[in-house]
Amino acid sequence: MERICPTSFVIFGASGDLTRRKLVPALFNQYVKGRLMEPIHIVGFSRRPFSDNEFRQLLLEGMQELTGVVPTMSDWNDFSQRIWYVRGDLSETKDYEQLRAFLNEKEGGFCNRLYYLAAAPAFFPLIIDHLGDLGMAKEEGGWRRVIVEKPFGHDLTSATELNASIHSFFEEHQVYRIDHYLGKDTAQNILYFRFLNTIFEPVWNRNFIDHVQITVAEDLDVGHRAGYYDRAGIVRDMFQNHLLQLLTLVAMEPPATFDADAVRNEKVKVLRAIGPIALEDTVRAQYEGYSETEGVAPGSQTPTYAAVKLNIDNWRWKGVPFYLRSGKALASKTSEIVIEFEPPPHVLLELPTDYKLTPNYLSLCIQPDEGIHLRFETKVPGSPQETRSVDMEFHYRTTFHGEALPDAYERLLLDALYGDASLFTRSDEIELAWSLVDPLMAGWEDSPDVSPLVQYTPGSWGPPEANAFMARDDRVWRMGCGEHNDS
Ligand code: BG6
């Protein structure tokens, strides 16, 4: 009789926040939906002493507190029977040996394993080395995969080193570098929107598009993450990964299929075509009060906000600027992509000379009010020739009957379990992204006067300099997804 091969989902750094906030809720939700492959063992590995039951309880409480999900006891009891805990120190070989023995026994022979690196990034190489040295990366009788959390490196050099360390034991097809923005349904929908409809793609180029804006704004400040954040800053934390990933989805050529490498090859071509970022084309800022936060170095120059203009030097995009901005402690949490179209070539109305027609623009609303809006001009009824901008709107919440969109981790964990890497970042993508942002951060440091660090008021839309930056190009930041006051 054929043996049913279980899958082990092993979490390194399992007592941390991520396991309770994201990983276990995502696995639990997929379990309840009947999508989780069975049999499965979810094994937490970390230093704190827990029994299996204590660990399960910690996860249950964490899930309720941090995500608001209150599972029925029967669902939780069924699911939690699949959870185990192995106590271990990430730097102790004997603890990995114990883990290996535990997994072998549970699995009853070689089976499939997914390792999740949820520990602090400084431990990633150590974990990889131990897995490799103990033969735990070898695909003998089952697959072995590793999911690597962000941040993936601190700069190009460290990212390249991390890739090399991973590749000394894992082949690229075994590696899943997570960027949770790619797990958001609305981010995935960018490719569906572009390539499963025929009406947008013909105008998706320099002949019809004036420019593109990508905004990822957060209302929260750095809070208790100041220790990490002060060393990272907005560019490492948001641009190198999430914003550049969104940009590649907007700008890439259609791949022949949705196959992981076909998609990622096209994304890589976009990253390669981005020209160097001129310091003059950037704004960097810090919110007032940041430097008094516990964990922030005195006199810290870490930006918590940035706006950047990029150019993609290829046939489709030559001459179409991409404006990217992101920041903490802004007026609201909202992520949106705006495609602003060219003005009409000739206006047939006799409008006053200072009359400005609002250009057409399309807003891809990533979150929180997920949807798509198309802004266009219309005649105000009864007026001789007055125009007004109106919206054609699609909202997920109404079209899909108020169902909450699944958390990004639900999709990503399932994809990794089923071996689909299309929503994960390949090594070359990561390195190209770093090679774009490294010179920018170095430039800010070496020539601080070209784009000096300015301040902004928490709860605003960033520094006035960011509006002046757009005005310089005779453009404005747009917010097409909701009632935002962009000033
Ligand atoms: C993380 C950053 O990657 O993304 C955080 O480290 C940020 O600083 C978060 O808050 C934003 O994600 P989301 O899904 O809430 O927009």
mmCIF file of C-alpha atoms in Angstrom, residues 112-464:
data_model
loop_
_atom_site.group_PDB
_atom_site.id
_atom_site.type_symbol
_atom_site.label_atom_id
_atom_site.label_comp_id
_atom_site.label_asym_id
_atom_site.label_seq_id
_atom_site.Cartn_x
_atom_site.Cartn_y
_atom_site.Cartn_z
ATOM 1 C CA ASN A 112 7.919 16.929 2.383
ATOM 2 C CA ARG A 113 9.171 19.838 4.430
ATOM 3 C CA LEU A 114 8.717 23.553 4.334
ATOM 4 C CA TYR A 115 11.058 25.542 6.574
ATOM 5 C CA TYR A 116 9.913 29.027 7.500
ATOM 6 C CA LEU A 117 12.597 31.483 8.605
ATOM 7 C CA ALA A 118 10.626 33.691 10.987
ATOM 8 C CA ALA A 119 13.573 34.419 13.281
ATOM 9 C CA ALA A 120 15.557 37.680 13.295
ATOM 10 C CA PRO A 121 17.346 38.069 9.918
ATOM 11 C CA ALA A 122 20.772 37.854 11.586
ATOM 12 C CA PHE A 123 20.002 34.166 12.195
ATOM 13 C CA PHE A 124 19.081 33.297 8.605
ATOM 14 C CA PRO A 125 22.580 32.146 7.505
ATOM 15 C CA LEU A 126 22.999 30.165 10.710
ATOM 16 C CA ILE A 127 19.731 28.311 10.236
ATOM 17 C CA ILE A 128 20.510 27.630 6.580
ATOM 18 C CA ASP A 129 23.974 26.300 7.431
ATOM 19 C CA HIS A 130 22.605 23.950 10.048
ATOM 20 C CA LEU A 131 19.890 22.649 7.751
ATOM 21 C CA GLY A 132 22.456 22.157 5.021
ATOM 22 C CA ASP A 133 25.122 20.539 7.210
ATOM 23 C CA LEU A 134 22.627 18.093 8.662
ATOM 24 C CA GLY A 135 21.364 17.075 5.235
ATOM 25 C CA MET A 136 17.955 18.614 5.932
ATOM 26 C CA ALA A 137 17.885 20.523 2.627
ATOM 27 C CA LYS A 138 18.327 17.425 0.457
ATOM 28 C CA GLU A 139 15.294 16.421 -1.568
ATOM 29 C CA GLU A 140 15.456 12.693 -1.006
ATOM 30 C CA GLY A 141 12.042 11.076 -1.017
ATOM 31 C CA GLY A 142 10.218 14.378 -0.700
ATOM 32 C CA TRP A 143 10.612 18.057 -1.402
ATOM 33 C CA ARG A 144 12.376 20.572 0.820
ATOM 34 C CA ARG A 145 11.519 24.255 0.573
ATOM 35 C CA VAL A 146 12.471 27.302 2.543
ATOM 36 C CA ILE A 147 10.499 30.509 2.961
ATOM 37 C CA VAL A 148 12.646 33.513 3.811
ATOM 38 C CA GLU A 149 10.968 36.455 5.527
ATOM 39 C CA LYS A 150 11.904 40.010 4.802
ATOM 40 C CA PRO A 151 14.111 41.945 5.161
ATOM 41 C CA PHE A 152 16.197 40.002 2.670
ATOM 42 C CA GLY A 153 19.532 41.650 3.383
ATOM 43 C CA HIS A 154 20.293 45.201 4.357
ATOM 44 C CA ASP A 155 21.897 46.197 1.071
ATOM 45 C CA LEU A 156 23.118 44.613 -2.135
ATOM 46 C CA THR A 157 26.213 43.087 -0.549
ATOM 47 C CA SER A 158 24.365 41.427 2.316
ATOM 48 C CA ALA A 159 21.544 40.254 0.036
ATOM 49 C CA THR A 160 24.060 38.713 -2.369
ATOM 50 C CA GLU A 161 25.809 37.010 0.536
ATOM 51 C CA LEU A 162 22.518 35.684 1.848
ATOM 52 C CA ASN A 163 21.595 34.362 -1.584
ATOM 53 C CA ALA A 164 25.001 32.681 -1.822
ATOM 54 C CA SER A 165 24.603 31.153 1.628
ATOM 55 C CA ILE A 166 21.149 29.818 0.737
ATOM 56 C CA HIS A 167 22.315 28.539 -2.641
ATOM 57 C CA SER A 168 25.108 26.547 -1.075
ATOM 58 C CA PHE A 169 22.444 24.121 0.180
ATOM 59 C CA PHE A 170 19.146 24.968 -1.509
ATOM 60 C CA GLU A 171 18.583 25.290 -5.240
ATOM 61 C CA GLU A 172 16.662 28.339 -6.407
ATOM 62 C CA HIS A 173 13.489 26.303 -7.051
ATOM 63 C CA GLN A 174 13.451 25.444 -3.326
ATOM 64 C CA VAL A 175 13.614 29.079 -2.180
ATOM 65 C CA TYR A 176 10.563 31.258 -1.527
ATOM 66 C CA ARG A 177 11.424 34.859 -0.619
ATOM 67 C CA ILE A 178 8.315 36.441 0.746
ATOM 68 C CA ASP A 179 6.983 39.887 -0.091
ATOM 69 C CA HIS A 180 3.523 39.956 1.397
ATOM 70 C CA TYR A 181 2.377 42.671 -1.009
ATOM 71 C CA LEU A 182 2.418 40.054 -3.769
ATOM 72 C CA GLY A 183 0.005 37.939 -1.723
ATOM 73 C CA LYS A 184 -2.591 40.710 -1.672
ATOM 74 C CA ASP A 185 -5.439 39.913 -4.024
ATOM 75 C CA THR A 186 -5.478 43.454 -5.318
ATOM 76 C CA ALA A 187 -1.791 43.259 -6.266
ATOM 77 C CA GLN A 188 -2.363 39.972 -8.087
ATOM 78 C CA ASN A 189 -5.326 41.543 -9.791
ATOM 79 C CA ILE A 190 -3.049 44.055 -11.530
ATOM 80 C CA LEU A 191 -1.976 41.325 -13.945
ATOM 81 C CA TYR A 192 -5.537 40.034 -14.327
ATOM 82 C CA PHE A 193 -6.776 43.546 -14.993
ATOM 83 C CA ARG A 194 -4.095 44.214 -17.568
ATOM 84 C CA PHE A 195 -3.907 40.869 -19.318
ATOM 85 C CA LEU A 196 -7.382 39.338 -19.093
ATOM 86 C CA ASN A 197 -9.108 42.400 -20.516
ATOM 87 C CA THR A 198 -8.541 43.851 -23.948
ATOM 88 C CA ILE A 199 -9.543 47.450 -23.378
ATOM 89 C CA PHE A 200 -6.715 48.705 -21.165
ATOM 90 C CA GLU A 201 -3.567 47.146 -22.585
ATOM 91 C CA PRO A 202 -3.669 49.043 -25.904
ATOM 92 C CA VAL A 203 -3.409 52.342 -24.011
ATOM 93 C CA TRP A 204 -0.967 51.076 -21.384
ATOM 94 C CA ASN A 205 2.112 52.811 -22.745
ATOM 95 C CA ARG A 206 3.917 56.067 -23.412
ATOM 96 C CA ASN A 207 1.500 57.056 -26.188
ATOM 97 C CA PHE A 208 -1.413 57.442 -23.797
ATOM 98 C CA ILE A 209 -0.048 57.546 -20.268
ATOM 99 C CA ASP A 210 1.357 60.772 -18.900
ATOM 100 C CA HIS A 211 2.781 59.308 -15.711
ATOM 101 C CA VAL A 212 2.202 56.722 -12.973
ATOM 102 C CA GLN A 213 1.995 57.258 -9.207
ATOM 103 C CA ILE A 214 2.368 54.603 -6.536
ATOM 104 C CA THR A 215 1.427 55.582 -2.996
ATOM 105 C CA VAL A 216 1.783 53.321 0.020
ATOM 106 C CA ALA A 217 0.810 55.448 2.998
ATOM 107 C CA GLU A 218 0.514 54.351 6.605
ATOM 108 C CA ASP A 219 -1.128 56.200 9.448
ATOM 109 C CA LEU A 220 0.795 54.352 12.157
ATOM 110 C CA ASP A 221 4.177 55.574 13.271
ATOM 111 C CA VAL A 222 7.125 53.252 13.935
ATOM 112 C CA GLY A 223 5.793 52.342 17.387
ATOM 113 C CA HIS A 224 7.715 49.603 19.145
ATOM 114 C CA ARG A 225 9.708 48.698 16.019
ATOM 115 C CA ALA A 226 12.015 51.716 16.311
ATOM 116 C CA GLY A 227 15.071 49.551 16.995
ATOM 117 C CA TYR A 228 14.719 47.841 13.624
ATOM 118 C CA TYR A 229 13.275 50.808 11.795
ATOM 119 C CA ASP A 230 15.939 53.315 12.695
ATOM 120 C CA ARG A 231 18.540 51.140 10.960
ATOM 121 C CA ALA A 232 16.288 50.410 8.011
ATOM 122 C CA GLY A 233 14.311 53.550 7.131
ATOM 123 C CA ILE A 234 11.542 53.902 4.604
ATOM 124 C CA VAL A 235 13.560 52.891 1.533
ATOM 125 C CA ARG A 236 14.715 49.533 2.879
ATOM 126 C CA ASP A 237 11.444 48.883 4.648
ATOM 127 C CA MET A 238 9.031 49.713 1.815
ATOM 128 C CA PHE A 239 10.639 50.787 -1.472
ATOM 129 C CA GLN A 240 13.204 48.054 -2.054
ATOM 130 C CA ASN A 241 10.452 45.453 -1.796
ATOM 131 C CA HIS A 242 6.775 46.430 -1.829
ATOM 132 C CA LEU A 243 6.832 49.573 -3.973
ATOM 133 C CA LEU A 244 9.230 48.188 -6.550
ATOM 134 C CA GLN A 245 7.218 44.983 -6.729
ATOM 135 C CA LEU A 246 4.036 46.945 -7.404
ATOM 136 C CA LEU A 247 5.891 48.938 -10.029
ATOM 137 C CA THR A 248 7.024 45.795 -11.848
ATOM 138 C CA LEU A 249 3.438 44.524 -11.990
ATOM 139 C CA VAL A 250 2.258 47.778 -13.533
ATOM 140 C CA ALA A 251 5.127 48.062 -15.972
ATOM 141 C CA MET A 252 5.976 44.523 -17.082
ATOM 142 C CA GLU A 253 5.298 43.058 -20.502
ATOM 143 C CA PRO A 254 2.716 40.275 -20.729
ATOM 144 C CA PRO A 255 4.312 36.920 -19.957
ATOM 145 C CA ALA A 256 3.205 33.985 -22.118
ATOM 146 C CA THR A 257 1.827 32.158 -19.066
ATOM 147 C CA PHE A 258 1.393 32.690 -15.331
ATOM 148 C CA ASP A 259 4.237 30.270 -14.718
ATOM 149 C CA ALA A 260 6.584 31.485 -11.950
ATOM 150 C CA ASP A 261 9.617 31.992 -14.135
ATOM 151 C CA ALA A 262 7.695 33.500 -17.034
ATOM 152 C CA VAL A 263 6.279 36.157 -14.691
ATOM 153 C CA ARG A 264 9.516 36.773 -12.877
ATOM 154 C CA ASN A 265 11.528 37.048 -16.088
ATOM 155 C CA GLU A 266 9.310 39.938 -17.164
ATOM 156 C CA LYS A 267 9.578 41.632 -13.775
ATOM 157 C CA VAL A 268 13.340 41.388 -13.903
ATOM 158 C CA LYS A 269 13.375 43.079 -17.321
ATOM 159 C CA VAL A 270 11.540 46.054 -15.825
ATOM 160 C CA LEU A 271 13.976 46.346 -12.942
ATOM 161 C CA ARG A 272 16.883 46.211 -15.356
ATOM 162 C CA ALA A 273 15.378 49.017 -17.437
ATOM 163 C CA ILE A 274 15.022 51.466 -14.538
ATOM 164 C CA GLY A 275 17.575 54.233 -14.836
ATOM 165 C CA PRO A 276 19.621 55.480 -11.887
ATOM 166 C CA ILE A 277 17.629 57.640 -9.491
ATOM 167 C CA ALA A 278 18.827 61.257 -9.448
ATOM 168 C CA LEU A 279 19.047 62.717 -5.943
ATOM 169 C CA GLU A 280 17.293 65.824 -7.284
ATOM 170 C CA ASP A 281 14.330 63.575 -8.053
ATOM 171 C CA THR A 282 13.790 62.595 -4.445
ATOM 172 C CA VAL A 283 12.283 63.957 -1.266
ATOM 173 C CA ARG A 284 13.173 62.450 2.082
ATOM 174 C CA ALA A 285 11.564 63.359 5.345
ATOM 175 C CA GLN A 286 11.095 62.383 8.946
ATOM 176 C CA TYR A 287 7.966 62.966 10.982
ATOM 177 C CA GLU A 288 8.187 65.395 13.867
ATOM 178 C CA GLY A 289 8.764 63.599 17.144
ATOM 179 C CA TYR A 290 10.407 60.553 15.531
ATOM 180 C CA SER A 291 13.778 61.270 17.095
ATOM 181 C CA GLU A 292 12.264 61.180 20.598
ATOM 182 C CA THR A 293 10.988 57.624 20.090
ATOM 183 C CA GLU A 294 12.575 55.021 22.324
ATOM 184 C CA GLY A 295 15.070 53.013 20.286
ATOM 185 C CA VAL A 296 15.870 55.826 17.829
ATOM 186 C CA ALA A 297 19.480 57.038 17.817
ATOM 187 C CA PRO A 298 19.974 60.669 18.905
ATOM 188 C CA GLY A 299 20.058 62.945 15.866
ATOM 189 C CA SER A 300 18.887 60.097 13.649
ATOM 190 C CA GLN A 301 18.761 60.977 9.945
ATOM 191 C CA THR A 302 16.556 58.001 9.104
ATOM 192 C CA PRO A 303 13.785 58.983 6.712
ATOM 193 C CA THR A 304 10.279 57.814 7.560
ATOM 194 C CA TYR A 305 8.933 59.239 4.299
ATOM 195 C CA ALA A 306 10.264 59.336 0.779
ATOM 196 C CA ALA A 307 9.059 60.342 -2.650
ATOM 197 C CA VAL A 308 11.059 59.335 -5.686
ATOM 198 C CA LYS A 309 10.801 59.782 -9.445
ATOM 199 C CA LEU A 310 11.915 56.851 -11.599
ATOM 200 C CA ASN A 311 12.263 56.364 -15.315
ATOM 201 C CA ILE A 312 11.931 53.079 -17.143
ATOM 202 C CA ASP A 313 14.060 53.221 -20.229
ATOM 203 C CA ASN A 314 12.303 50.939 -22.664
ATOM 204 C CA TRP A 315 9.954 51.226 -25.636
ATOM 205 C CA ARG A 316 6.794 51.085 -23.587
ATOM 206 C CA TRP A 317 7.723 53.588 -20.920
ATOM 207 C CA LYS A 318 10.388 55.946 -22.208
ATOM 208 C CA GLY A 319 9.514 59.450 -21.011
ATOM 209 C CA VAL A 320 6.763 58.323 -18.607
ATOM 210 C CA PRO A 321 7.836 59.131 -15.053
ATOM 211 C CA PHE A 322 6.872 56.831 -12.215
ATOM 212 C CA TYR A 323 6.411 58.698 -8.924
ATOM 213 C CA LEU A 324 6.632 56.536 -5.819
ATOM 214 C CA ARG A 325 5.911 57.710 -2.280
ATOM 215 C CA SER A 326 5.531 56.030 1.053
ATOM 216 C CA GLY A 327 5.641 57.092 4.661
ATOM 217 C CA LYS A 328 4.763 56.389 8.259
ATOM 218 C CA ALA A 329 2.501 58.572 10.433
ATOM 219 C CA LEU A 330 0.597 59.953 7.453
ATOM 220 C CA ALA A 331 -3.036 61.007 7.263
ATOM 221 C CA SER A 332 -4.418 57.567 6.521
ATOM 222 C CA LYS A 333 -3.481 54.044 5.611
ATOM 223 C CA THR A 334 -3.947 53.671 1.931
ATOM 224 C CA SER A 335 -2.130 52.022 -0.945
ATOM 225 C CA GLU A 336 -3.011 53.018 -4.442
ATOM 226 C CA ILE A 337 -1.619 53.113 -7.960
ATOM 227 C CA VAL A 338 -2.688 55.927 -10.245
ATOM 228 C CA ILE A 339 -2.279 55.766 -13.998
ATOM 229 C CA GLU A 340 -2.720 59.282 -15.318
ATOM 230 C CA PHE A 341 -3.504 59.571 -18.995
ATOM 231 C CA GLU A 342 -2.442 62.230 -21.468
ATOM 232 C CA PRO A 343 -4.700 65.260 -21.879
ATOM 233 C CA PRO A 344 -6.871 65.398 -24.987
ATOM 234 C CA PRO A 345 -4.845 66.689 -27.952
ATOM 235 C CA HIS A 346 -7.399 69.379 -28.739
ATOM 236 C CA VAL A 347 -10.145 70.835 -26.564
ATOM 237 C CA LEU A 348 -13.173 71.787 -28.606
ATOM 238 C CA LEU A 349 -14.849 73.888 -25.919
ATOM 239 C CA GLU A 350 -14.171 77.556 -25.501
ATOM 240 C CA LEU A 351 -12.817 77.371 -21.997
ATOM 241 C CA PRO A 352 -11.285 80.250 -20.065
ATOM 242 C CA THR A 353 -7.517 80.294 -20.551
ATOM 243 C CA ASP A 354 -6.838 79.369 -16.903
ATOM 244 C CA TYR A 355 -9.312 76.457 -17.008
ATOM 245 C CA LYS A 356 -7.615 73.151 -16.277
ATOM 246 C CA LEU A 357 -9.269 69.985 -17.437
ATOM 247 C CA THR A 358 -8.665 67.142 -15.016
ATOM 248 C CA PRO A 359 -6.937 64.382 -16.939
ATOM 249 C CA ASN A 360 -8.400 60.882 -16.989
ATOM 250 C CA TYR A 361 -6.896 58.640 -14.410
ATOM 251 C CA LEU A 362 -7.297 55.113 -13.292
ATOM 252 C CA SER A 363 -6.817 54.209 -9.642
ATOM 253 C CA LEU A 364 -5.966 50.678 -8.653
ATOM 254 C CA CYS A 365 -6.940 50.633 -4.983
ATOM 255 C CA ILE A 366 -4.749 48.098 -3.257
ATOM 256 C CA GLN A 367 -6.114 48.780 0.238
ATOM 257 C CA PRO A 368 -8.094 49.463 2.371
ATOM 258 C CA ASP A 369 -11.192 50.075 0.193
ATOM 259 C CA GLU A 370 -10.070 47.627 -2.463
ATOM 260 C CA GLY A 371 -11.259 48.253 -5.975
ATOM 261 C CA ILE A 372 -10.656 50.141 -9.192
ATOM 262 C CA HIS A 373 -11.830 53.647 -10.097
ATOM 263 C CA LEU A 374 -11.766 55.362 -13.444
ATOM 264 C CA ARG A 375 -11.954 59.140 -13.377
ATOM 265 C CA PHE A 376 -13.221 60.922 -16.468
ATOM 266 C CA GLU A 377 -14.752 64.241 -17.471
ATOM 267 C CA THR A 378 -18.425 64.738 -17.992
ATOM 268 C CA LYS A 379 -20.713 67.633 -18.850
ATOM 269 C CA VAL A 380 -22.548 69.139 -15.901
ATOM 270 C CA PRO A 381 -26.231 68.747 -16.813
ATOM 271 C CA GLY A 382 -27.962 71.997 -17.691
ATOM 272 C CA SER A 383 -24.769 74.024 -17.874
ATOM 273 C CA PRO A 384 -23.627 75.412 -21.221
ATOM 274 C CA GLN A 385 -20.168 73.828 -21.151
ATOM 275 C CA GLU A 386 -19.132 73.245 -17.585
ATOM 276 C CA THR A 387 -17.336 69.938 -16.940
ATOM 277 C CA ARG A 388 -16.916 67.813 -13.869
ATOM 278 C CA SER A 389 -14.694 64.819 -13.085
ATOM 279 C CA VAL A 390 -16.694 61.735 -12.183
ATOM 280 C CA ASP A 391 -15.841 58.228 -11.139
ATOM 281 C CA MET A 392 -16.655 54.806 -12.504
ATOM 282 C CA GLU A 393 -16.097 52.572 -9.505
ATOM 283 C CA PHE A 394 -15.629 48.920 -8.714
ATOM 284 C CA HIS A 395 -15.436 47.944 -5.047
ATOM 285 C CA TYR A 396 -14.611 44.407 -3.979
ATOM 286 C CA ARG A 397 -16.719 44.791 -0.867
ATOM 287 C CA THR A 398 -19.961 45.342 -2.785
ATOM 288 C CA THR A 399 -19.278 43.198 -5.825
ATOM 289 C CA PHE A 400 -18.106 40.271 -3.744
ATOM 290 C CA HIS A 401 -20.860 40.660 -1.143
ATOM 291 C CA GLY A 402 -18.865 42.110 1.702
ATOM 292 C CA GLU A 403 -16.532 39.142 1.985
ATOM 293 C CA ALA A 404 -13.247 40.221 3.535
ATOM 294 C CA LEU A 405 -10.278 39.660 1.257
ATOM 295 C CA PRO A 406 -8.043 36.912 2.573
ATOM 296 C CA ASP A 407 -4.857 37.941 4.296
ATOM 297 C CA ALA A 408 -1.850 37.863 1.963
ATOM 298 C CA TYR A 409 -0.189 35.114 4.000
ATOM 299 C CA GLU A 410 -3.051 32.711 3.341
ATOM 300 C CA ARG A 411 -2.342 32.672 -0.359
ATOM 301 C CA LEU A 412 1.431 32.754 -0.019
ATOM 302 C CA LEU A 413 1.738 29.898 2.450
ATOM 303 C CA LEU A 414 -0.538 27.736 0.371
ATOM 304 C CA ASP A 415 1.405 28.540 -2.803
ATOM 305 C CA ALA A 416 4.672 27.586 -1.135
ATOM 306 C CA LEU A 417 3.134 24.335 0.120
ATOM 307 C CA TYR A 418 1.900 23.539 -3.385
ATOM 308 C CA GLY A 419 5.144 24.601 -5.044
ATOM 309 C CA ASP A 420 4.028 27.720 -6.895
ATOM 310 C CA ALA A 421 6.704 30.399 -6.630
ATOM 311 C CA SER A 422 5.166 32.994 -8.937
ATOM 312 C CA LEU A 423 4.277 35.315 -6.043
ATOM 313 C CA PHE A 424 7.722 35.049 -4.478
ATOM 314 C CA THR A 425 10.790 37.078 -5.309
ATOM 315 C CA ARG A 426 13.622 35.456 -7.217
ATOM 316 C CA SER A 427 17.255 36.048 -6.247
ATOM 317 C CA ASP A 428 17.958 38.271 -9.259
ATOM 318 C CA GLU A 429 14.898 40.440 -8.546
ATOM 319 C CA ILE A 430 16.029 41.035 -4.987
ATOM 320 C CA GLU A 431 19.546 41.925 -6.050
ATOM 321 C CA LEU A 432 18.387 44.268 -8.813
ATOM 322 C CA ALA A 433 16.054 46.027 -6.391
ATOM 323 C CA TRP A 434 18.911 46.582 -3.959
ATOM 324 C CA SER A 435 21.156 47.821 -6.737
ATOM 325 C CA LEU A 436 18.582 50.529 -7.462
ATOM 326 C CA VAL A 437 18.091 51.744 -3.915
ATOM 327 C CA ASP A 438 21.638 51.385 -2.548
ATOM 328 C CA PRO A 439 23.035 54.319 -4.581
ATOM 329 C CA LEU A 440 20.064 56.424 -3.535
ATOM 330 C CA MET A 441 20.703 55.881 0.162
ATOM 331 C CA ALA A 442 24.440 56.362 -0.308
ATOM 332 C CA GLY A 443 23.777 59.583 -2.223
ATOM 333 C CA TRP A 444 21.621 60.953 0.569
ATOM 334 C CA GLU A 445 24.430 60.261 2.980
ATOM 335 C CA ASP A 446 27.271 61.557 0.814
ATOM 336 C CA SER A 447 25.509 64.669 -0.517
ATOM 337 C CA PRO A 448 23.007 65.568 2.182
ATOM 338 C CA ASP A 449 22.352 69.017 0.719
ATOM 339 C CA VAL A 450 21.021 67.880 -2.644
ATOM 340 C CA SER A 451 17.895 66.419 -1.075
ATOM 341 C CA PRO A 452 18.027 67.395 2.590
ATOM 342 C CA LEU A 453 16.070 65.539 5.228
ATOM 343 C CA VAL A 454 12.964 67.626 5.932
ATOM 344 C CA GLN A 455 10.268 67.243 8.571
ATOM 345 C CA TYR A 456 6.539 66.654 8.329
ATOM 346 C CA THR A 457 3.674 66.805 10.728
ATOM 347 C CA PRO A 458 2.322 63.435 11.848
ATOM 348 C CA GLY A 459 -1.151 62.955 10.418
ATOM 349 C CA SER A 460 -0.411 65.059 7.319
ATOM 350 C CA TRP A 461 0.260 63.829 3.771
ATOM 351 C CA GLY A 462 3.996 64.325 4.136
ATOM 352 C CA PRO A 463 6.207 67.394 3.805
ATOM 353 C CA PRO A 464 5.193 70.358 1.634
#
